[in-house]
Short mmCIF file of C-alpha atoms and ligand atoms in Angstrom, two decimals:
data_model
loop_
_atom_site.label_atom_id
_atom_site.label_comp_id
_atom_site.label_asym_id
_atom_site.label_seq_id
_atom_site.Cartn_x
_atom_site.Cartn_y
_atom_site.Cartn_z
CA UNK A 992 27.70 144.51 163.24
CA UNK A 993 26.22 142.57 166.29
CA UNK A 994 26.81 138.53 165.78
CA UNK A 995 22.99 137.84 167.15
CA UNK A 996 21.65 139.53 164.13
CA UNK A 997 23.61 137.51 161.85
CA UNK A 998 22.61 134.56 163.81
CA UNK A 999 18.55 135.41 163.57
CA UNK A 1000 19.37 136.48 159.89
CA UNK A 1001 20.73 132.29 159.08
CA UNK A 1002 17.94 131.36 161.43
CA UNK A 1003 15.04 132.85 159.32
CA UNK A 1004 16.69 131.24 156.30
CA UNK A 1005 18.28 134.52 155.28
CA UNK A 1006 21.53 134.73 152.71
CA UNK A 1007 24.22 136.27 154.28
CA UNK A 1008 26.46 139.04 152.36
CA UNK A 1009 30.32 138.62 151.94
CA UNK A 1010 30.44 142.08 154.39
CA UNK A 1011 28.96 139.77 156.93
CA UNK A 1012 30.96 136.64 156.28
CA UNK A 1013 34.33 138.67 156.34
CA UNK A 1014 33.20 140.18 159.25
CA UNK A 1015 32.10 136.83 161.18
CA UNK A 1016 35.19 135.11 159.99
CA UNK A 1017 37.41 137.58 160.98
CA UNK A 1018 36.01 138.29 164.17
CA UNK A 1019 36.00 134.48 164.84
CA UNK A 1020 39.76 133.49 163.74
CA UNK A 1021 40.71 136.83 166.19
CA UNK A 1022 39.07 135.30 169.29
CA UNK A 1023 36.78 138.24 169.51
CA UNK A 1024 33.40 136.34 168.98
CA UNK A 1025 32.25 133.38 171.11
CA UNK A 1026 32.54 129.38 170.27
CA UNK A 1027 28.74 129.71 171.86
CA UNK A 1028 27.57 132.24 169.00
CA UNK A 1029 29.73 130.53 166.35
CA UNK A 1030 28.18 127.16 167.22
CA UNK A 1031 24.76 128.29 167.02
CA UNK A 1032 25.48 129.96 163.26
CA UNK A 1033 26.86 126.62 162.35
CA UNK A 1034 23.48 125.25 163.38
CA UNK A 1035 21.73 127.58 161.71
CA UNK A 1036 23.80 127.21 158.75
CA UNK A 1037 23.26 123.36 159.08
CA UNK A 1038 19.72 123.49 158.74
CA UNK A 1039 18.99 126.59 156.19
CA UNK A 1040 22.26 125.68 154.06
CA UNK A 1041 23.89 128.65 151.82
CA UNK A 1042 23.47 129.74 148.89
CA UNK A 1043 26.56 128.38 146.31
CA UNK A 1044 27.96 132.48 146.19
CA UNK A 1045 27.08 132.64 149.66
CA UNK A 1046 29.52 129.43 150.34
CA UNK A 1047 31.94 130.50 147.82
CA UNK A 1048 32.47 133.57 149.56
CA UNK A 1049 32.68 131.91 153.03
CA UNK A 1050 35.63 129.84 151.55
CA UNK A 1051 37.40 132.44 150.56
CA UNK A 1052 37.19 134.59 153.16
CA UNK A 1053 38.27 131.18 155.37
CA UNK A 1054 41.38 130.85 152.97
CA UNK A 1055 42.75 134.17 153.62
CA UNK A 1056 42.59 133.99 157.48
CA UNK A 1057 45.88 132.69 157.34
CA UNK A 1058 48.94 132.55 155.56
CA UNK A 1059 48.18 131.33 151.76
CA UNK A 1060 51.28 129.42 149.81
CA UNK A 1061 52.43 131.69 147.18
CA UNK A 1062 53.53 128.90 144.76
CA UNK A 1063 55.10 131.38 141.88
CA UNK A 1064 59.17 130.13 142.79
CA UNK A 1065 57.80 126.61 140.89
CA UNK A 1066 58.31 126.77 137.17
CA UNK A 1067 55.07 125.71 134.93
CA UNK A 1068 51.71 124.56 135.62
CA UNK A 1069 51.14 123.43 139.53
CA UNK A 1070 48.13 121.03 139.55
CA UNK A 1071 46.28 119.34 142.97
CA UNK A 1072 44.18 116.76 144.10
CA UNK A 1073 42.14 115.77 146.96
CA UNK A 1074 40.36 113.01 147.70
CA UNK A 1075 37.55 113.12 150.55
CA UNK A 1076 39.06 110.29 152.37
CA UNK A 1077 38.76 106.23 151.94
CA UNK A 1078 39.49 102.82 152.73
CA UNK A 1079 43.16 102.13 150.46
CA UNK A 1080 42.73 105.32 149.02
CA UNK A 1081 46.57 105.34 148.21
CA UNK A 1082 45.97 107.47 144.75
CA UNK A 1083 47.96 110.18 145.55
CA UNK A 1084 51.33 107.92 145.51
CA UNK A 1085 50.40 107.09 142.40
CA UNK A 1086 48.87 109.84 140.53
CA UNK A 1087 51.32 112.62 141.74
CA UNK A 1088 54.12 111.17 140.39
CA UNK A 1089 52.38 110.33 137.12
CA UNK A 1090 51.42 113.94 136.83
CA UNK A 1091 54.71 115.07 137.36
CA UNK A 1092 56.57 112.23 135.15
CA UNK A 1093 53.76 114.47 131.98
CA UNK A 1094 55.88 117.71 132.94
CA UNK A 1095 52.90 118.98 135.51
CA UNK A 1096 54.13 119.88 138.44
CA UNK A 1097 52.60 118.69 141.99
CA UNK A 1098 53.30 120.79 144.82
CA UNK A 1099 50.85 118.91 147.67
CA UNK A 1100 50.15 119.21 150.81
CA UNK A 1101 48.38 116.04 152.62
CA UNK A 1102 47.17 115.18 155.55
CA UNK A 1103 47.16 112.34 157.99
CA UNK A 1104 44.58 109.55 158.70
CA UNK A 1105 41.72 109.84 161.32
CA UNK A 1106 39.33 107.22 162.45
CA UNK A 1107 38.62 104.74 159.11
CA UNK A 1108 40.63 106.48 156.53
CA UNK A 1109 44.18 106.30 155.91
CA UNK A 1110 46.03 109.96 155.43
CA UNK A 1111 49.11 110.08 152.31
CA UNK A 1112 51.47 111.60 155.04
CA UNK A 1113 51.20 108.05 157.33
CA UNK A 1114 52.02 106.21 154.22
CA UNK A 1115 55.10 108.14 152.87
CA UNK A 1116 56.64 108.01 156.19
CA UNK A 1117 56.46 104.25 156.60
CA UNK A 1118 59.08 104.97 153.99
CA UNK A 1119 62.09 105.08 156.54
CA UNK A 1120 63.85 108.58 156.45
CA UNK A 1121 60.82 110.27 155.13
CA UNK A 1122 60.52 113.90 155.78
CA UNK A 1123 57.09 115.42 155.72
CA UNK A 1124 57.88 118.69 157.53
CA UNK A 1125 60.81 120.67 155.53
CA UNK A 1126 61.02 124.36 154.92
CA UNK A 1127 59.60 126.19 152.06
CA UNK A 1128 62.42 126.74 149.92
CA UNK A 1129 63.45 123.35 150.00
CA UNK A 1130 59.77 122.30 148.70
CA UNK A 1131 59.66 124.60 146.12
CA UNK A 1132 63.36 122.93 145.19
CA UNK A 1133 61.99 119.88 145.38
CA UNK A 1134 59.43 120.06 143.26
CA UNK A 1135 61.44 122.06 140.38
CA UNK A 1136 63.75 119.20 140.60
CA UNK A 1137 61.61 115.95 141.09
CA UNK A 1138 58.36 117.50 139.48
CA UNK A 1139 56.74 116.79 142.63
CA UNK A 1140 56.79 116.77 146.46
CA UNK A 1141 54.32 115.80 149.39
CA UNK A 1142 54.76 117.41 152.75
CA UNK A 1143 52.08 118.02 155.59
CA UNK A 1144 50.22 120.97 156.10
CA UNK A 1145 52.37 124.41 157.17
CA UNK A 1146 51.51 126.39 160.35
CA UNK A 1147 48.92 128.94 160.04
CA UNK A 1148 47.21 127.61 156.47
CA UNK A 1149 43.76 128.29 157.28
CA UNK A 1150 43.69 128.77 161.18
CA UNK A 1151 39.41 129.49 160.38
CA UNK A 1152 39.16 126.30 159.41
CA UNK A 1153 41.31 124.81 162.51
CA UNK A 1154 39.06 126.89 164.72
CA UNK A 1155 35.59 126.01 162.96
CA UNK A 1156 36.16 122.29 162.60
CA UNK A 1157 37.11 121.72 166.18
CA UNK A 1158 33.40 123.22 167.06
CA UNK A 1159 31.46 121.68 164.25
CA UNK A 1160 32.89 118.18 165.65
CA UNK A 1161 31.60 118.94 168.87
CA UNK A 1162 28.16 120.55 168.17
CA UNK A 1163 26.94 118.06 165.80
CA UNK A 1164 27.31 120.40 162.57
CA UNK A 1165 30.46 118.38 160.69
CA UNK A 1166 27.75 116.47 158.41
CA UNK A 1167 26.71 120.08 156.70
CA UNK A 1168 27.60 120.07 152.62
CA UNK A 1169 28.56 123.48 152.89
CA UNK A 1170 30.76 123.76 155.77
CA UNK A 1171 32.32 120.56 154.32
CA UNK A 1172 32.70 122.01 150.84
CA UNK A 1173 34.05 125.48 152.88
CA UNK A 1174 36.31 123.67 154.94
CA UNK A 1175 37.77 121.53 152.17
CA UNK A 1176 37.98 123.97 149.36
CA UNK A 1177 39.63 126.71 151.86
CA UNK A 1178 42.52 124.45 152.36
CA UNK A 1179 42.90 123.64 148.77
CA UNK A 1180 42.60 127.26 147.84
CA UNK A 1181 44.97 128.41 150.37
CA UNK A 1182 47.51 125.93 149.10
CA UNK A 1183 48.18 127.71 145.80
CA UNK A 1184 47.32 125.14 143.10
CA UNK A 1185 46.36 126.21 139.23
CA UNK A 1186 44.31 123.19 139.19
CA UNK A 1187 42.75 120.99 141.68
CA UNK A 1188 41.20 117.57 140.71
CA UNK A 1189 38.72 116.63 143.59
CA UNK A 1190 38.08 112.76 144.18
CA UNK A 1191 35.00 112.81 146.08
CA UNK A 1192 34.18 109.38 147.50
CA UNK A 1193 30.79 107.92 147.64
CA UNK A 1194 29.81 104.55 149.61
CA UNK A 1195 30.09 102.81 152.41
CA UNK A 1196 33.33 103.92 153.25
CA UNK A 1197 33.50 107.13 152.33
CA UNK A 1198 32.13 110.43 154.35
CA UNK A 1199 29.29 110.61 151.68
CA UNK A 1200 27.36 107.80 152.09
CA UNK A 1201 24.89 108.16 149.04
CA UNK A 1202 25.30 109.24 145.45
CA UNK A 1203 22.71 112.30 145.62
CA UNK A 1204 25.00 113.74 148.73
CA UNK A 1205 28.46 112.99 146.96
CA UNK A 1206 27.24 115.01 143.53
CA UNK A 1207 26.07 118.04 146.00
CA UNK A 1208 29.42 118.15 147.23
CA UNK A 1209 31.65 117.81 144.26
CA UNK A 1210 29.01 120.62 142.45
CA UNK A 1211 29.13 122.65 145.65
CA UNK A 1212 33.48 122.35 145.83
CA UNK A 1213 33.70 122.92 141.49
CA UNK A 1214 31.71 126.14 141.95
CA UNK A 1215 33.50 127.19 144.85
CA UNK A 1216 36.85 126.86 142.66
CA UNK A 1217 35.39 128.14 139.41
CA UNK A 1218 34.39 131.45 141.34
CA UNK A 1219 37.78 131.33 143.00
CA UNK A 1220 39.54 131.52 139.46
CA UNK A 1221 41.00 128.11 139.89
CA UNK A 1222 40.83 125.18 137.04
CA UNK A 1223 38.51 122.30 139.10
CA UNK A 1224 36.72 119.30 138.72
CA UNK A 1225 35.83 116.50 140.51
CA UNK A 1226 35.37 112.84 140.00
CA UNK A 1227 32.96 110.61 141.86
CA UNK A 1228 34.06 107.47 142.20
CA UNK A 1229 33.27 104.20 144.64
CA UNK A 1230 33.69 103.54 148.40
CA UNK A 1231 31.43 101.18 148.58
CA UNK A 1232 34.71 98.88 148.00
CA UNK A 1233 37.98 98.96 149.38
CA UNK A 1234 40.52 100.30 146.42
CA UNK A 1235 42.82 97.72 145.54
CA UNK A 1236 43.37 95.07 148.27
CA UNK A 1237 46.34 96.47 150.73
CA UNK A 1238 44.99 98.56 153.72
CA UNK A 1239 47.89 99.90 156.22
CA UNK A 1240 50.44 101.76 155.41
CA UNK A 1241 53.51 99.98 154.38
CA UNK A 1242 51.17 97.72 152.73
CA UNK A 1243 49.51 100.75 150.53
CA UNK A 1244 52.72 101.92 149.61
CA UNK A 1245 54.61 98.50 148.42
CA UNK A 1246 50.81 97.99 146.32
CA UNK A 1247 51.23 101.83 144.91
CA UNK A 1248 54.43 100.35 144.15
CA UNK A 1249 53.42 97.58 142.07
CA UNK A 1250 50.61 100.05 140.79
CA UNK A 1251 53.47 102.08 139.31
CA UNK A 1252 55.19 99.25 137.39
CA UNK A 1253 51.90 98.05 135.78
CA UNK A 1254 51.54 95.33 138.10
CA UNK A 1255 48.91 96.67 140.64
CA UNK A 1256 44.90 95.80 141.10
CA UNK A 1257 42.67 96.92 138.53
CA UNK A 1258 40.83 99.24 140.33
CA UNK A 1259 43.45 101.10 141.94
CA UNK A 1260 45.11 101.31 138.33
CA UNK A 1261 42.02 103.01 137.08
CA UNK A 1262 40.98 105.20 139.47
CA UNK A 1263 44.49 106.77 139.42
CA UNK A 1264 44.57 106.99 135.52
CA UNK A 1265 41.30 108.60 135.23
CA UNK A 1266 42.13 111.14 138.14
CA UNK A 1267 46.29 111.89 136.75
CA UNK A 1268 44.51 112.52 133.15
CA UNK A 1269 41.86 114.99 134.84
CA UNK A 1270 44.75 116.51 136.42
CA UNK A 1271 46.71 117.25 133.14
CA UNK A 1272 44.11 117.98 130.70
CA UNK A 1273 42.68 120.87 133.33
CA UNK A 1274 46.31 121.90 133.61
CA UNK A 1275 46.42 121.89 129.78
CA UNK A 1276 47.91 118.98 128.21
CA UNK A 1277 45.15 117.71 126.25
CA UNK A 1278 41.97 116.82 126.21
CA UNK A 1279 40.56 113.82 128.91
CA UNK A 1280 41.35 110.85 126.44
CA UNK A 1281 45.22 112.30 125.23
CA UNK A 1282 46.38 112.95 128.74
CA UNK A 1283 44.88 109.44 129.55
CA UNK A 1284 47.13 108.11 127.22
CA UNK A 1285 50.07 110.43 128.32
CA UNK A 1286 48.92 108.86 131.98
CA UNK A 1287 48.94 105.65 131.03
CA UNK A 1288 52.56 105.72 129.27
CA UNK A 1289 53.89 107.49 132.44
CA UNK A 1290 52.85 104.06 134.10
CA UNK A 1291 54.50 102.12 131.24
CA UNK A 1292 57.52 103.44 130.47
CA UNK A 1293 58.58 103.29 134.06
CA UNK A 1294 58.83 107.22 134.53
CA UNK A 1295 56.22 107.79 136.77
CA UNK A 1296 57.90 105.64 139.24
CA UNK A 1297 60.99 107.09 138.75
CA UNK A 1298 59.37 110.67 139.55
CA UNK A 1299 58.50 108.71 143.11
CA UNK A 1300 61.82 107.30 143.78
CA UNK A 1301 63.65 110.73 142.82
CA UNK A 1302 61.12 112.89 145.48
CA UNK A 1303 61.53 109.95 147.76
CA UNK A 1304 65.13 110.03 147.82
CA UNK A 1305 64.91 114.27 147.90
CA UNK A 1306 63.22 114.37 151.03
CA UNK A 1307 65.47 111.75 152.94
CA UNK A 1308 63.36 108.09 152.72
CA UNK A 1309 65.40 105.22 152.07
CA UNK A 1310 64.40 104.40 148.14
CA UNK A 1311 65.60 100.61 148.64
CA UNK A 1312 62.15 100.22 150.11
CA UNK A 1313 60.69 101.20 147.15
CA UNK A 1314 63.09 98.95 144.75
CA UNK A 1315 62.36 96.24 147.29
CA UNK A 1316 59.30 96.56 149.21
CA UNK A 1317 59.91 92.92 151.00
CA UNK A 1318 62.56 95.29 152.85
CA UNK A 1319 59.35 96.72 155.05
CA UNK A 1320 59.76 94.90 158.38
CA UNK A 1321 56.84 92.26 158.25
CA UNK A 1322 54.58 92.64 160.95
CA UNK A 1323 55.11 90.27 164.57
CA UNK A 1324 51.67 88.84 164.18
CA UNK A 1325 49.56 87.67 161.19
CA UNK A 1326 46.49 85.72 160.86
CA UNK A 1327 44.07 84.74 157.77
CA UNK A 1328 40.70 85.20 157.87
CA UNK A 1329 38.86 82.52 155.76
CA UNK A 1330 35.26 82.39 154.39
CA UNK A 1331 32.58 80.59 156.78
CA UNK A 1332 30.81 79.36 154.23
CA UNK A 1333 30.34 78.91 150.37
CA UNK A 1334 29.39 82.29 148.16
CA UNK A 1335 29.73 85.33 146.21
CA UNK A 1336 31.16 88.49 148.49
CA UNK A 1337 28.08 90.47 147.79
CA UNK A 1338 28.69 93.31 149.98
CA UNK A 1339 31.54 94.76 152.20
CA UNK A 1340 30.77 97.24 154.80
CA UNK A 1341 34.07 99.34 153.83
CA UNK A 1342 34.00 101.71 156.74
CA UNK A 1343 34.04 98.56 158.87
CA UNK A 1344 37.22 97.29 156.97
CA UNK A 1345 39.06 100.74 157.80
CA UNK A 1346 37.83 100.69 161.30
CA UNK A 1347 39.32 96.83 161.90
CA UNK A 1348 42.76 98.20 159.97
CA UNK A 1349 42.67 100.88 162.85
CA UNK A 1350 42.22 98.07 165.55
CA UNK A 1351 44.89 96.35 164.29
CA UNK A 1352 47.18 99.11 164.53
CA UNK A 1353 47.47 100.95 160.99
CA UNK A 1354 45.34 104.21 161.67
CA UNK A 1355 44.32 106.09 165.16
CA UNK A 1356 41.45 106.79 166.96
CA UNK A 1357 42.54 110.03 168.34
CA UNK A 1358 44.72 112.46 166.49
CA UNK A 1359 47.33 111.58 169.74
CA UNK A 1360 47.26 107.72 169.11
CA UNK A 1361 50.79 106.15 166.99
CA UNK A 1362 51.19 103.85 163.93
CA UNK A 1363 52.03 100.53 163.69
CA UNK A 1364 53.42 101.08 159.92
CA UNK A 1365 53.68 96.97 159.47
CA UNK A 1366 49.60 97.14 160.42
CA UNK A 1367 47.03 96.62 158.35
CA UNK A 1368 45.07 93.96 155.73
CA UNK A 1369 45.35 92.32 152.54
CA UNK A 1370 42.07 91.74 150.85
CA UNK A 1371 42.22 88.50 148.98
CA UNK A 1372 38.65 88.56 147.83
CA UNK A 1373 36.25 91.42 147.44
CA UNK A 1374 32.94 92.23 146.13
CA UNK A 1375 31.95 90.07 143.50
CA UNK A 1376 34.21 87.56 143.70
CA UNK A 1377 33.45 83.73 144.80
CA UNK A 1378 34.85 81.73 147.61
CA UNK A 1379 34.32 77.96 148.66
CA UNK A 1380 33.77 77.67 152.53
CA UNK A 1381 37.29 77.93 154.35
CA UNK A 1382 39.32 79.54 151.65
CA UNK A 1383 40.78 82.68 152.93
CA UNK A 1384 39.34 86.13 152.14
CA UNK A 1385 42.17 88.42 154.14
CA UNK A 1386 45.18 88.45 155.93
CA UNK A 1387 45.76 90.72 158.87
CA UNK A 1388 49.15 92.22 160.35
CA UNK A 1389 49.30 93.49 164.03
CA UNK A 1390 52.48 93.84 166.83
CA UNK A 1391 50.18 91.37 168.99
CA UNK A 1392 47.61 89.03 169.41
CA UNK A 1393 44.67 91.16 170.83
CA UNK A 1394 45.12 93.67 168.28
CA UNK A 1395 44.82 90.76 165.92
CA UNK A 1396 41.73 89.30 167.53
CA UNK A 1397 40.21 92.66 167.40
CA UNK A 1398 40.76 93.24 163.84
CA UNK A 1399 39.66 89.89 162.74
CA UNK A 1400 36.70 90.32 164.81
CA UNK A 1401 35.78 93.95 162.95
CA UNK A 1402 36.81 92.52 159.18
CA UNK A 1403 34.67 89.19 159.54
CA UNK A 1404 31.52 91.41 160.01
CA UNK A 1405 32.69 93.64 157.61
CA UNK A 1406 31.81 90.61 154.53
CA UNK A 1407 28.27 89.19 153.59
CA UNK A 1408 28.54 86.14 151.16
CA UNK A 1409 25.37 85.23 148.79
CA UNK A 1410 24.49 82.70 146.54
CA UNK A 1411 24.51 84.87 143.79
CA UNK A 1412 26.71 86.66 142.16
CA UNK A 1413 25.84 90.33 142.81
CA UNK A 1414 25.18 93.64 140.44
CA UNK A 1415 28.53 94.80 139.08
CA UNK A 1416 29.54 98.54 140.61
CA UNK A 1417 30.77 101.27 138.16
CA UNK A 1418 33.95 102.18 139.70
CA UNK A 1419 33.60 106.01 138.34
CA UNK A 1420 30.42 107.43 138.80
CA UNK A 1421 30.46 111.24 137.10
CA UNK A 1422 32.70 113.90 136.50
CA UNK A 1423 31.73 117.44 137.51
CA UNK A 1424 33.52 120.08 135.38
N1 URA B 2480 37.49 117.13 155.56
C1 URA B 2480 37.73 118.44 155.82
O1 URA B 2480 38.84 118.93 155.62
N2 URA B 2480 36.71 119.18 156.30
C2 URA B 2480 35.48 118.69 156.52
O2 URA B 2480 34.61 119.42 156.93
C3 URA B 2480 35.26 117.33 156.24
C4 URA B 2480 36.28 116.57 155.76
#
């Protein structure tokens, strides 16, 4: 097989077989074909698209290029989610243990923030103590134990992917639904899960901007699953808005916190309900509205939290923090940002809230750049609500003052105030099954 053929093949709009896609995936992970042919493939690839076999066999063969977690030393069910990144997108402290408190067990690996969005493994090791990186025997321990464990990605899971998304985010070809849906679903696939609940974001501060491009990409992910053999579906739910108020991410986990004893935002309560009973009904518990209500008395009963503290305390963080979140060292600076006039908040650019949470410390630029764990913003008022002129609408937390000033800066442009009160946004938008 010559790679130039292939290449014409994509160009001229042509469906490539899985002989071809092993071949070219294979050949790429080895080093024995060029980033210059790869990257004009992806461009082909950006502009003809695939076919949803064609993709699904592009994951897989992407998933095996590496090692792939072999999950069978955890008893029961192992179920998964993913969510395609967000502004307080802190779900995954909540709805794992949840899960796990309904006997499911959730053996995850997560990933750290980039750019706007926060990453699960940033907030768990504001926790002090927390261990992200601990050997495999140990996690499969863990999880029999605790019914649940979060660590960051192993070694070699997917080295295609590595390889492929460091090129696509130089040649212009990351915004491509099926290299996203390849790239994403490898990863989950590789990582062993019965069941994987996708959370695919849609808004202003999510990846996928619009509704039309968010339903591609859950459809494009469930069939990759479904052809895999796994249990999937996705949920689309709204980015538009920041999910609950605390951004940074001490701040995220002392609100997942309060989440877990019933005392957390509205919207962060029920966006993790509706994903932890998607999660247990694919893995078998029910249908959607019994394992909501097995969800929702996982919250109540005070179990679910209890699942946290237990994995917490298993993978060395210091579980006061979670008893007492006030313990989280408070952050050197703080400032309030108040509303410059009278009005309804009738829209919030949320990527621009995650990019001033950045500035102010909480989340990196470049994958080198540190945390400021204490960083970060809490939303007093968001879309829909009403504020007189001077009343505040956020705090922000930063180690100095220019950070600060920055943030501020990034947040105020971030609201637009009207005299009416605006539209009311579903929170959930579809499921995909
Ligand atoms: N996240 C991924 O893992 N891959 C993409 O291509 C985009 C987002």
């Amino acid at each position: 097989m010559r790679m130039v053929d292939l290449i014409q093949k994509k160009r001229d709009g042509g469906v490539l077989s899985g002989e071809e896609l092993r071949w070219m995936v294979r050949g790429y992970a080895a080093g024995e074909i060029p980033d210059y042919q790869m990257s004009a493939m992806l461009m082909a690839i950006y502009f003809q698209g695939m076919e949803p076999e064609e993709t699904a066999k592009l994951t897989l063969e992407m998933a095996e290029s590496g090692e792939t977690a072999d999950l069978s030393g955890i008893k029961g069910v192992k179920a998964d989610k993913h969510s395609t990144g967000g502004v307080g997108d802190k779900t995954t402290l909540i709805v794992a243990p949840v899960v796990a408190a309904c006997g499911i067990r959730v053996a995850k690996m997560s990933g750290r923030g980039l750019g706007h969005t926060g990453g699960t493994l940033d907030k768990l090791e504001s926790i002090p103590g927390f261990q992200i990186s601990i050997d495999r025997q140990r996690f499969f321990d863990i999880v029999n134990d605790c019914g649940l464990s979060v660590i960051g990605q192993t070694g070699n899971l997917v080295p295609a992917d590595k390889k492929l998304y460091a090129l696509r985010d130089v040649t212009g070809t990351v915004n491509s639904i099926p290299l996203i849906a390849s790239s994403i679903m490898s990863k989950k696939l590789a990582a062993g899960s019965d069941c994987i609940v996708l959370d695919v974001k849609t808004g202003s501060g999510a990846f996928m901007k619009t509704l039309e491009d968010s339903r591609r990409l859950a459809g494009e992910m469930v069939s990759i699953g479904k052809h895999a053999g796994r249990k999937v579906a996705a949920v689309i739910t709204d980015m538009d808005v920041p999910l609950g108020a605390a951004v940074g991410n001490a701040l995220e986990v002392a609100e997942a916190v309060r989440t877990l004893k019933g005392k957390g935002p509205k919207d962060l309560e029920e966006v993790s309900l509706v994903l932890a009973a998607r999660m247990l009904s694919l893995a078998g518990k029910g249908d959607f509205e019994a394992s909501r209500k097995m969800a929702e008395q996982a919250l109540k009963d005070g179990s679910a939290f209890a699942c946290l503290k237990k994995m917490v305390q298993a993978q060395g963080g210091d579980s006061a923090y979670l008893e007492e979140p006030e313990r989280f060292p408070a952050a050197s600076c703080s400032a309030v940002l108040e509303a410059p006039e009278e009005g309804f908040v009738s829209h919030m650019d949320t990527e621009g809230c995650g990019t001033a949470a950045m500035l102010l410390g909480a989340g990196r630029a470049t994958k080198e750049d540190s945390i400021d764990y204490s960083a970060g913003i809490l939303l007093y008022r968001k879309y829909g609500d009403f504020v007189h002129k001077g009343e505040p609408l956020a705090a922000l937390y930063a180690a100095d003052e220019k950070k600060l000033a920055e943030g501020k800066e990034r947040l105020a442009r971030s609201y637009r105030l009207g005299k009416t009160s605006p539209a009311a946004r579903p929170l959930i938008y579809d499921t995909i099954l």
